[in-house]
XYZ file of C-alpha atoms in Angstrom:
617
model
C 6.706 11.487 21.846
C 8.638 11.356 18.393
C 7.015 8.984 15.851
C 8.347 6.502 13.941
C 8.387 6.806 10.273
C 5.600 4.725 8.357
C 7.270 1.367 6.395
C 6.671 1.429 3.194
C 3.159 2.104 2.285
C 1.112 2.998 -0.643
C -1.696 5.061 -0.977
C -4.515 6.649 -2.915
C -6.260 8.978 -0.977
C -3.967 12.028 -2.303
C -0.674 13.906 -0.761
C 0.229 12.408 2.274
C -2.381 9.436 2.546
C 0.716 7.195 2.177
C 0.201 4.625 4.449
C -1.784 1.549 2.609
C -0.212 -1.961 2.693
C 2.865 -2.028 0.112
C 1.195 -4.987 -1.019
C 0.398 -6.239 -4.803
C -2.913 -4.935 -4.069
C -1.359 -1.461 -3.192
C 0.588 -1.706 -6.365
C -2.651 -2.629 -8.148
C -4.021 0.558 -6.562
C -1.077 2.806 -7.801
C -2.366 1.987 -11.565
C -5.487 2.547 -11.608
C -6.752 4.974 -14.313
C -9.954 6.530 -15.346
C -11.964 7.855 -18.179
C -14.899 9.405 -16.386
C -12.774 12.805 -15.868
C -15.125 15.330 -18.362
C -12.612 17.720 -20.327
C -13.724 21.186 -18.451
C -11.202 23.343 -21.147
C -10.426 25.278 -18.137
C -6.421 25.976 -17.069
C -5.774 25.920 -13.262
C -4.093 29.020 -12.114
C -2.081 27.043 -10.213
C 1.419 25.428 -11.607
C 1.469 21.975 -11.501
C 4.224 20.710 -8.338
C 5.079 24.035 -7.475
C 3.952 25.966 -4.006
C 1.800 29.135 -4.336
C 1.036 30.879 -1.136
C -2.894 31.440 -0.601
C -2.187 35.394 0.453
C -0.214 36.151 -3.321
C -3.417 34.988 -5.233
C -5.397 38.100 -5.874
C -8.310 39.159 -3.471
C -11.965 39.173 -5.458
C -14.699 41.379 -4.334
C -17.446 38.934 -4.775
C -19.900 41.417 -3.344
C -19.922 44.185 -0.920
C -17.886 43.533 2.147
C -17.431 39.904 0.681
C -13.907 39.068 -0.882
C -12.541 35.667 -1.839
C -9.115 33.817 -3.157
C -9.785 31.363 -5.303
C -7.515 28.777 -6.757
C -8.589 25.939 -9.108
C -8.015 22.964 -10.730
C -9.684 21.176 -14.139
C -12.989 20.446 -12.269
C -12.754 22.049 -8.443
C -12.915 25.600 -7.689
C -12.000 26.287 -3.574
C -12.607 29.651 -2.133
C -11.516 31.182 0.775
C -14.008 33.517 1.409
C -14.146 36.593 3.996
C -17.226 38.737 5.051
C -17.625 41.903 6.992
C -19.575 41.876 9.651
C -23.352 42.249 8.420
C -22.070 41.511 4.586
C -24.234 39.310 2.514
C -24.193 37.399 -0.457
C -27.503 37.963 -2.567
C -29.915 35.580 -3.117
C -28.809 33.605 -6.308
C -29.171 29.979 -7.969
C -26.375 28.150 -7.588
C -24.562 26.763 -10.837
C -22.650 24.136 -9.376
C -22.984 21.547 -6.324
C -21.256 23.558 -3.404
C -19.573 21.938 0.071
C -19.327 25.241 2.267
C -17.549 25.238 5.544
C -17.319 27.617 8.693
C -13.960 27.913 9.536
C -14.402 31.585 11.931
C -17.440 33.932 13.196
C -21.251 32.856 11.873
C -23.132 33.115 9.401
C -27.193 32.710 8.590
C -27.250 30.396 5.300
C -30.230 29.854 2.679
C -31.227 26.396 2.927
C -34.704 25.162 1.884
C -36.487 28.643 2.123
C -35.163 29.917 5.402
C -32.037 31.519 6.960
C -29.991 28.883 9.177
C -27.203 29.980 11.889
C -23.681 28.295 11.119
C -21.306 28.924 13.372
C -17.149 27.938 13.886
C -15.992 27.477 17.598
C -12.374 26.842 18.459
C -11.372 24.326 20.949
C -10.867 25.868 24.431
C -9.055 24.680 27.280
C -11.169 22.720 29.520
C -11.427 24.693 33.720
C -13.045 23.023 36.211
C -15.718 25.688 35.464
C -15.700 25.806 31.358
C -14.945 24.459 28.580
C -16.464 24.386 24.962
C -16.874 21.812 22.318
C -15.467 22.980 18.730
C -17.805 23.568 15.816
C -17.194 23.986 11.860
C -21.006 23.800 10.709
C -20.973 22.678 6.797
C -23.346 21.869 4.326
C -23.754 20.584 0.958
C -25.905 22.116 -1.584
C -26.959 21.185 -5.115
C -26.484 22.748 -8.380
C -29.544 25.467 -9.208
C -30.533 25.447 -5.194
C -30.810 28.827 -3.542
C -28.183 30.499 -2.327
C -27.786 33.578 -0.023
C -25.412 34.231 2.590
C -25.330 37.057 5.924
C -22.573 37.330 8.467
C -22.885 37.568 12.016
C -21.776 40.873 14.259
C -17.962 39.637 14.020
C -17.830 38.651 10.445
C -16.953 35.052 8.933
C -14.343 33.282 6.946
C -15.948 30.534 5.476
C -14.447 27.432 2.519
C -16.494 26.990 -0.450
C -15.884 23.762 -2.733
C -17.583 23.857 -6.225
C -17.839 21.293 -8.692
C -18.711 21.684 -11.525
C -16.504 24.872 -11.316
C -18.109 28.335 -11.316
C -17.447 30.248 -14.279
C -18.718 33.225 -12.832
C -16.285 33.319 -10.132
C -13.681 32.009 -12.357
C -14.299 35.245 -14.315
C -14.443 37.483 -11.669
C -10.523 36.094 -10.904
C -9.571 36.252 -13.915
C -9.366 33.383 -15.747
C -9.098 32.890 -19.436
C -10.998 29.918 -21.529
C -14.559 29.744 -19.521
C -16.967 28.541 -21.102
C -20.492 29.298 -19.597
C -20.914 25.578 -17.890
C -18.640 23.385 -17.026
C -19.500 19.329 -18.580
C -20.021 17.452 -15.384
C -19.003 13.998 -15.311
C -21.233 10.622 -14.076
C -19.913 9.255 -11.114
C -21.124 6.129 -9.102
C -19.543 7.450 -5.554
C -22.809 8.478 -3.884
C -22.615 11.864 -1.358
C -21.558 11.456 2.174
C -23.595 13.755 3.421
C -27.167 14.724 2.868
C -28.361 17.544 0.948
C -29.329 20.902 2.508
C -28.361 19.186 6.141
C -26.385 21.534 8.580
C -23.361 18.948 10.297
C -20.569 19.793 12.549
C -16.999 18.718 10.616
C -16.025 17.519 14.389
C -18.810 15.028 13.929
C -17.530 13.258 11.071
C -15.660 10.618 12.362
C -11.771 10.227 11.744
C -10.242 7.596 9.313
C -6.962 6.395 10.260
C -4.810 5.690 7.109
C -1.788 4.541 8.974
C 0.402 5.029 11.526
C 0.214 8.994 12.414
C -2.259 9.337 9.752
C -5.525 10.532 9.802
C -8.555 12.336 7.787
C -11.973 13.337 7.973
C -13.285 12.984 4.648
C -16.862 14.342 3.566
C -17.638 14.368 -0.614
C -20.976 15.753 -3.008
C -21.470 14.390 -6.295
C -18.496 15.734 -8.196
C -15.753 16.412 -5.221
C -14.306 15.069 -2.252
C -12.115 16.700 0.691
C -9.772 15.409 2.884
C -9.318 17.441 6.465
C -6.492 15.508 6.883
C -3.940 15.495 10.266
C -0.433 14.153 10.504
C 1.561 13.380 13.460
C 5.198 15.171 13.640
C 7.803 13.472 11.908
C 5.413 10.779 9.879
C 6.582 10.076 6.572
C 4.711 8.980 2.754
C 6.170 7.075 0.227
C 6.556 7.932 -3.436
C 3.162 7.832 -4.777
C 0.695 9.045 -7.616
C -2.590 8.834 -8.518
C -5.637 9.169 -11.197
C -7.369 12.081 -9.547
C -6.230 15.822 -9.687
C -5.675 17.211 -6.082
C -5.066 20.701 -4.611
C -3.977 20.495 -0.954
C -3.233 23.692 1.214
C -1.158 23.311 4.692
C -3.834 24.818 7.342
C -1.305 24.535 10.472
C 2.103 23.055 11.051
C 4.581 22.169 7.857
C 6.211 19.766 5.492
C 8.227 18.576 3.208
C 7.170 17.711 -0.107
C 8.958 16.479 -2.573
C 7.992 16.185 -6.543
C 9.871 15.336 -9.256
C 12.566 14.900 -6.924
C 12.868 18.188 -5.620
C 11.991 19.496 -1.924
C 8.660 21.525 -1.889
C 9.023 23.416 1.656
C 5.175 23.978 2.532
C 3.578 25.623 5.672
C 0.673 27.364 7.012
C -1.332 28.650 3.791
C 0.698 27.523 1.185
C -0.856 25.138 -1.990
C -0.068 22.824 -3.888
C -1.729 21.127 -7.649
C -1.040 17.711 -8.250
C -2.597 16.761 -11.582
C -3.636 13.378 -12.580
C -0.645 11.047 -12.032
C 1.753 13.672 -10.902
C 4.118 11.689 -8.298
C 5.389 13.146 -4.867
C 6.047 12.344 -1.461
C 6.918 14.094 1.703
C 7.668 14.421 5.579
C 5.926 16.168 8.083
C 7.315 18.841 10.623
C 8.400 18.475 14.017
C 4.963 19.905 15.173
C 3.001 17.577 13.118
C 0.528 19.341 9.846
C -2.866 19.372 9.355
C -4.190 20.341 5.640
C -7.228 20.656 3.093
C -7.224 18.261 0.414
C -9.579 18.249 -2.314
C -9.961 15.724 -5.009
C -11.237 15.982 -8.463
C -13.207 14.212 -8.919
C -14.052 11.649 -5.910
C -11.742 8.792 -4.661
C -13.029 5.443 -5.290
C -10.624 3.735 -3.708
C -12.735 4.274 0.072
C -12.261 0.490 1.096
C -10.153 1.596 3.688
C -12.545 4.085 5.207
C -15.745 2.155 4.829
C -13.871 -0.706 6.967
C -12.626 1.691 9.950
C -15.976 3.218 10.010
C -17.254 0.036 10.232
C -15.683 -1.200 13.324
C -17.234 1.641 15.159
C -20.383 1.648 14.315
C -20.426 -1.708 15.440
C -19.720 0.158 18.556
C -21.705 3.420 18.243
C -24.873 2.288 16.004
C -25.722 4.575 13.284
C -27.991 7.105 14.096
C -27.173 6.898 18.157
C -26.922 10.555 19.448
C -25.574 12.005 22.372
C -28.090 12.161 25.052
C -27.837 15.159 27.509
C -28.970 13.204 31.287
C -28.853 16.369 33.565
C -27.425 19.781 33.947
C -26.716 20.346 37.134
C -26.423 23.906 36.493
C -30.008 24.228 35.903
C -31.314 21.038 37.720
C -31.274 19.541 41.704
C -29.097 20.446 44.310
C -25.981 21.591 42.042
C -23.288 19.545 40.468
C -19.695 20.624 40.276
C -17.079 19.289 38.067
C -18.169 15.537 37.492
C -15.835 12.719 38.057
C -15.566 9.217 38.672
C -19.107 7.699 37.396
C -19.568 4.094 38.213
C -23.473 1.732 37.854
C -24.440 0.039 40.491
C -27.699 -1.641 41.149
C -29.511 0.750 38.076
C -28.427 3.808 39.770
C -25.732 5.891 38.725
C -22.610 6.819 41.344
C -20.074 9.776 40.760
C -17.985 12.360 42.574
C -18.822 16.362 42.485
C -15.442 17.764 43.027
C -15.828 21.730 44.376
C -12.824 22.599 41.913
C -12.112 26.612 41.080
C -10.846 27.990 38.288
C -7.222 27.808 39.551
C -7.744 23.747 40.268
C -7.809 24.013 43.980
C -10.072 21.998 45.668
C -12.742 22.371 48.658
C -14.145 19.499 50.326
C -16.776 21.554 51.924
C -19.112 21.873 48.430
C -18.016 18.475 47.134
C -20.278 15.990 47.105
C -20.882 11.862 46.528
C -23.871 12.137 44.077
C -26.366 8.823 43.449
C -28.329 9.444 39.994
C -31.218 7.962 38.691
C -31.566 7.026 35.023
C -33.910 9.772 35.008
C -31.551 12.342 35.807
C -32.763 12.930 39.183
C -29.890 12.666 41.756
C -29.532 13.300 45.399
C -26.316 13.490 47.381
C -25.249 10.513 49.378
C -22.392 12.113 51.150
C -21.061 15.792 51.954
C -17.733 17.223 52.943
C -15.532 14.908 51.438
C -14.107 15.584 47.479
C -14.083 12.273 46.461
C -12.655 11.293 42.972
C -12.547 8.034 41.466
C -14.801 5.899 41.972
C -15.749 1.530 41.040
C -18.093 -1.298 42.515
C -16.723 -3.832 45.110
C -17.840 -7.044 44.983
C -20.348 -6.418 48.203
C -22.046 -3.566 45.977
C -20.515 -1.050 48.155
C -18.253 1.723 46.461
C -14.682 1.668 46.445
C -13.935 5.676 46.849
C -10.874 8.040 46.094
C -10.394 10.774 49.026
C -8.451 12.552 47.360
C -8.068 15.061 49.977
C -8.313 12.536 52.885
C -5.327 10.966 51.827
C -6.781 7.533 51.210
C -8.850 4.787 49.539
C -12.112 4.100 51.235
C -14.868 1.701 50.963
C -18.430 3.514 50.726
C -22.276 2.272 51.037
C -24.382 3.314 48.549
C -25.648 5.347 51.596
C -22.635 7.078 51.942
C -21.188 5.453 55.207
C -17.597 5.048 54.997
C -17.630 1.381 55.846
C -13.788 1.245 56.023
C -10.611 2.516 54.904
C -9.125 0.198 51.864
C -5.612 1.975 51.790
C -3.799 5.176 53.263
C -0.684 4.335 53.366
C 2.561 2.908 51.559
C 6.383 1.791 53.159
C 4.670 3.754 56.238
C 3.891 6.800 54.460
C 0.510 8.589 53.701
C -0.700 8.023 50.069
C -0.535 11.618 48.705
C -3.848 11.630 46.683
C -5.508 8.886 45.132
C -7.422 9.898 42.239
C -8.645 6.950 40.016
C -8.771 3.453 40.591
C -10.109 -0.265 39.780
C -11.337 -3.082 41.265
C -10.485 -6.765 39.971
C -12.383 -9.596 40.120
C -10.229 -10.838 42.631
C -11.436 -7.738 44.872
C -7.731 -6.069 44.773
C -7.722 -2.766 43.933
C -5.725 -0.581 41.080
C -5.237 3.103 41.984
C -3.334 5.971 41.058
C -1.763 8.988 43.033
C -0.155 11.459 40.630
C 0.352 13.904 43.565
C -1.929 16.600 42.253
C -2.499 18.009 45.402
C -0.459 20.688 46.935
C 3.163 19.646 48.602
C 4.233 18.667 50.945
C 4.533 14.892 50.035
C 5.184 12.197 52.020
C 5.429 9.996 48.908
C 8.771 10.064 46.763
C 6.662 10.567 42.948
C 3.615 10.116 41.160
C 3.163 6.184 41.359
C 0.619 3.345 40.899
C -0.184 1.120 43.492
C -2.468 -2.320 44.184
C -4.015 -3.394 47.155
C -4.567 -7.021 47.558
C -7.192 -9.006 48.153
C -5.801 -9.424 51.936
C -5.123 -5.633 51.929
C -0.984 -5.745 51.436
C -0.738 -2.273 49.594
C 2.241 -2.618 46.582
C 3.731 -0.177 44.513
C 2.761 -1.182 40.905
C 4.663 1.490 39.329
C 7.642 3.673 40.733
C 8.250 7.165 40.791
C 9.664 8.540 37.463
C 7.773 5.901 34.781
C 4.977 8.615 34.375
C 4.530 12.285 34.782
C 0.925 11.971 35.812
C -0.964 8.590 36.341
C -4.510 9.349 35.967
C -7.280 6.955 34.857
C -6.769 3.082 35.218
C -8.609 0.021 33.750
C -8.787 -3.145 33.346
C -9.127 -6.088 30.375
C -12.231 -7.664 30.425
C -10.228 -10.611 31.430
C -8.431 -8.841 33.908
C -5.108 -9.908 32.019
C -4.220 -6.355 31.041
C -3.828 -3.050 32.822
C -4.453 0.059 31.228
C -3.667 3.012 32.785
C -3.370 7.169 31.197
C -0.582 9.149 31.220
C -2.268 12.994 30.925
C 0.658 14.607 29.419
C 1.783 11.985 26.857
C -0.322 11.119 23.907
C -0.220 7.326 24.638
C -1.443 5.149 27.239
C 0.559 2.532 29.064
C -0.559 -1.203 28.882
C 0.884 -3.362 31.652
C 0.387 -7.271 31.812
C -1.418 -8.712 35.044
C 0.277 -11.580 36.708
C -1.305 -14.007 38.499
C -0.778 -12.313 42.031
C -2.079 -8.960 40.328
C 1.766 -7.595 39.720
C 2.364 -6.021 36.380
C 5.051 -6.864 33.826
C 6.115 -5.803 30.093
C 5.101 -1.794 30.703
C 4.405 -0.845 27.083
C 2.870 2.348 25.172
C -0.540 1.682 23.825
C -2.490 3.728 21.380
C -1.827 7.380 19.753
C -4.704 9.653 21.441
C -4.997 12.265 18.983
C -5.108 16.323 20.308
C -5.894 19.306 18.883
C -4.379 21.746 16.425
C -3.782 24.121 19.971
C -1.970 21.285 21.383
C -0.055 19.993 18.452
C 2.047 23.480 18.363
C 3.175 23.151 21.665
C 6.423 21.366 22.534
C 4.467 19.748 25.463
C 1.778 17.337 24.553
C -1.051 17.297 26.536
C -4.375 15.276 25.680
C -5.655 16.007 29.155
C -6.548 12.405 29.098
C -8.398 11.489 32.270
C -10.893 8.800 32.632
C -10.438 4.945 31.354
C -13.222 2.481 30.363
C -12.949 -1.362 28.333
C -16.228 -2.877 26.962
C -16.777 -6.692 26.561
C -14.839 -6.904 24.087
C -11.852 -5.500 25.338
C -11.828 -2.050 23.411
C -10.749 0.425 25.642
C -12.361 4.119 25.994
C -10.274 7.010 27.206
C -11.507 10.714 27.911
C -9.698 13.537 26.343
C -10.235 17.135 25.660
C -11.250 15.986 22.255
C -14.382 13.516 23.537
C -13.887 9.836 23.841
C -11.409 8.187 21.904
C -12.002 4.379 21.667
C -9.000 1.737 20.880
C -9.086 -1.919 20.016
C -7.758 -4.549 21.911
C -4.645 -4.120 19.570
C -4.029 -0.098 20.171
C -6.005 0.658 16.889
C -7.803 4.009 16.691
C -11.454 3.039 16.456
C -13.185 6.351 16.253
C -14.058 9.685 18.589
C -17.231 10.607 20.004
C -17.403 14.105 20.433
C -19.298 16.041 23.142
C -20.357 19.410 23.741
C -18.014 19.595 26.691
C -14.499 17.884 27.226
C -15.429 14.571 29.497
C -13.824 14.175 32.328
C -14.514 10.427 33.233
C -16.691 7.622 31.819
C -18.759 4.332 32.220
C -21.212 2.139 31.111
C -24.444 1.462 32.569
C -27.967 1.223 32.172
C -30.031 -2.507 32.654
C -28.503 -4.387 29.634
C -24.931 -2.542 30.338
C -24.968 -0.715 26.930
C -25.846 2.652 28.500
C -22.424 4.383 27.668
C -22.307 7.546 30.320
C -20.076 10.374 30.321
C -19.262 13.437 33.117
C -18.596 16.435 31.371
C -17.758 18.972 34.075
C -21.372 19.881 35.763
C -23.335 17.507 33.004
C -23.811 14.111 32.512
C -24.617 12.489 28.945
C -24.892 9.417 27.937
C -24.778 7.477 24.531
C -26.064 4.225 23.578
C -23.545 1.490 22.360
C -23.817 -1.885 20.380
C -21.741 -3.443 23.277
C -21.577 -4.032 27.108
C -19.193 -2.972 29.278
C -16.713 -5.552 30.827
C -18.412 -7.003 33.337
C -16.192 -6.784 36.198
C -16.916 -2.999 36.016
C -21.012 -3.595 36.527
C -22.801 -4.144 39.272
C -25.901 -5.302 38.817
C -26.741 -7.938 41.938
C -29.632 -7.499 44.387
């Protein structure tokens, strides 16, 4: 999906965070100065506006099997450090507050008296039968706490941030002009993190700056950095501000301009923008993602403060994922986990008998009922059942996928009766998500994942009225695979996932449940992995809308949630990609999620839309 370029927005959140209101309050923004910037005598080795690659600055043997480069600003030091395998840093006091992050292999770290694992995971494309959640461990330490560093058996490549900067390292580089401490300066901006505390950097949660625009932003007492993604082709305005800033390009590219001229910049190159330097730039047609670091912090965190906000009146502060059952370890087995839906205070989902390759056995799937416990039973065998939602009767409206058809289920597991097989005389090829309105007509999908032949002309979406007429919603061609499907709270909007797109589609319900005005909503946002490929693919599955109408979509980067309005609310992030979600639990703030052969669950500061509950006798 190209992007449109941003309108014309101003910023202060450094290179690239463009995207504020152009507003007399923006402008306001633009002239802000400050006088709390200590003068640290010290000369970055950096040239103000003009690229250095990371890879021409000279390697320093820190200690044995430990080398760094270094590059530096007035009151920020950043290393990129490497270690051997087995190499360690001795123990030491630290002379300035330090933000270190793993960004490969493990390390043990010093923290309060004892040696703590830290560890960096990549994504990894989610099987039927694995699947990983990524992991950058950080932490922030003080000025004159402990410090001693081992790598694991593969060796490490860990970030270090110091402020005030470290004149020992700034020696060992080479630099001219250090004096023995750096001043530090008072700041009111307190840390967003706490001290000594070991976090995952896919934990913090994303701010959106504007459109295509988005950073994770963690700060100490002195420093602040920006893990900052762009979408390809978004665009930032001419801008400056107080704050020095040294950004580095970790994947993709841009181009920056300063002064007027073009600064080319991609993977590992770096850039110094002093205090009111001006530039502006445009991102590459495979998107960027970079490390920005501010000296000293930004004050200007309105905008982040409010977007965190709105999700933790969502996800309340201090809520933590909750693992409900492995069903590796626990019951009679669970497969990959789909299609969760609460009924009566018992939880309902599909265990589909998937392979590595995606090809499905009815034989080992499985219709599972679950109680809040995490005990769960099966309620039917032989059938791989997807989707599944609660009919008005309490009964289960059912995906057979590989039975061709939509079928109503007791919470028994009888197959009452069959809801829809067929369109224009035709079997359905494989329904694989659906919804139920409060009407009792029925949403599903079929995005023919099963394999040919089809008796269907395309992947399509279809509705099934109340007096069982089946329709085609959506013809062949619109999307390239319908997947999950939900409704408004009101029932006035459809929302249904396209998994290789990084937008949903929003449809408007009619009064005879037709759709109308077919419209993108939302930008899901994907990995680095999946950012270099020409072919976006979220792997965007299940759908989900609270009370409120925000709507919560599965994606091989955890649950992304939206407002009513398509605004990116925040991510939670799981230790496996989940597959499908609801909400649950007897108040209906239960949040669950199946995550191949687990279920978690998460509680929320809202309900789930009603229609999508049952909780009648």
């Amino acid at each position: 999906m190209k992007k449109p370029k941003a309108t014309p927005f101003t910023a202060c959140l450094g290179l690239m965070v463009c995207l504020l209101a152009y507003t007399a309050a923006g402008n306001a923004q633009n002239q802000r100065t400050r006088s709390d910037m200590p003068n640290t005598g010290v000369s970055s080795n950096l040239e103000p506006g003009v690229v250095k690659k990371l890879k021409n600055l000279p390697e320093t043997e820190l200690a044995p099997g430990v080398k760094g480069r270094m590059y530096w600003g007035r009151g920020a030091l950043v290393n990129w450090m490497t270690l051997a395998p087995g190499a360690q840093i001795p123990r030491e006091i630290l002379p300035g507050d330090r933000i270190m992050v793993v960004m490969k292999g493990s390390v043990e770290q010093f923290i309060d008296g004892a040696f703590v694992p830290m560890i960096a995971i990549e994504y990894q494309r989610m099987t039927p039968i694995s699947g990983n959640r990524a992991r950058n461990d950080f932490v922030y330490l003080a000025k004159g706490a402990p410090n001693a560093l081992k790598a694991g058996t593969n060796g490490a490549e860990i970030l270090e941030v110091y402020s005030t900067l470290r004149s020992d390292y700034l020696k060992k580089a080479g630099a001219s002009n250090v004096i023995a401490s750096s001043p530090e300066g008072k700041y009111s901006l307190a840390p967003s993190v706490r001290l000594g505390k070991v976090y995952n950097l896919h934990d913090v949660q994303f701010t959106q700056l504007g459109e295509g625009a988005y950073s994770r932003f963690i700060w100490g007492r002195g420093v602040q950095l920006g893990f900052l993604r762009m979408d390809a082709g978004s665009s930032m305005p001419l801008q400056k501000a107080p704050e020095e800033e040294t950004m580095i390009v970790l994947r993709g590219t841009m181009d920056n301009k300063v002064a007027n001229d073009a600064r080319p910049m991609g993977k590992g190159d770096i850039l110094l923008l002093p205090s009111g330097m001006a530039n502006s730039g445009t991102v590459g047609e495979f998107g960027c993602d970079a490390l920005e670091v501010f000296w000293p912090m930004r004050p200007d965190l309105d905008i982040r403060n409010k977007k965190l906000a709105a999700y933790r009146a969502i996800i309340p502060e201090g809520a933590e994922i909750e693992l409900v059952v492995d069903g590796a370890k626990k019951g009679p087995g669970l497969l990959y986990c789909e299609g969760p839906t609460w009924i009566r205070g018992k939880l309902y989902f599909s265990s589909m008998g998937y392979d590595e390759k995606w090809t499905g056995d009815p034989a080992v799937s499985a219709t599972v009922e679950m109680d809040p416990n995490g005990t769960y039973r099966y309620i039917s065998r032989g059938i791989e059942t997807n989707g599944t939602f609660p009919l008005h009767n309490g009964n289960l409206a059912v995906c057979d996928m590989y039975g061709h058809r939509v079928i109503e289920m007791s919470t028994k597991g009888e197959i009452m009766r069959t809801i829809a097989d067929k369109w224009d005389g035709k079997r359905i090829d494989g329904p694989n998500d659906l919804c139920v309105d409060t009407k009792g007509g029925v949403y599903f999908t079929d995005p023919q994942i099963l394999p040919p032949p089809y008796m269907q002309p395309g992947k399509s979406v279809f509705y099934v009225k109340p007096n069982g007429e089946v329709i085609r919603m959506v013809p062949p061609g619109v999307m390239e695979k319908p997947n999950g499907l939900t409704l408004s709270p009101d029932n006035k909007v459809l929302y249904v996932n396209n998994t290789h797109v990084n937008y949903m589609m929003a449809y408007d319900v009619n009064a005879d449940g037709t759709l109308s005005n077919g419209r993108k909503f939302g930008n899901i946002l994907v990995t680095p992995e999946i950012m270099d490929q020409k072919s976006i693919n979220p792997q965007t599955d299940g759908l989900k809308t609270d009370e409120k109408g925000n709507v919560y979509i599965t994606t091989i980067m955890g649950v992304q949630i939206f407002s009513p309005k398509g605004e990116f609310v925040g991510l939670i992030h799981y230790p496996l990609m989940p597959v499908n979600c609801c909400f649950g639990g007897d108040d209906g703030k239960t949040f669950y999620a199946n995550c191949n052969d687990k279920v978690y669950r998460i509680r929320t500061n809202v309900k789930g839309a009603p229609y999508s509950l049952y909780t009648g006798k």
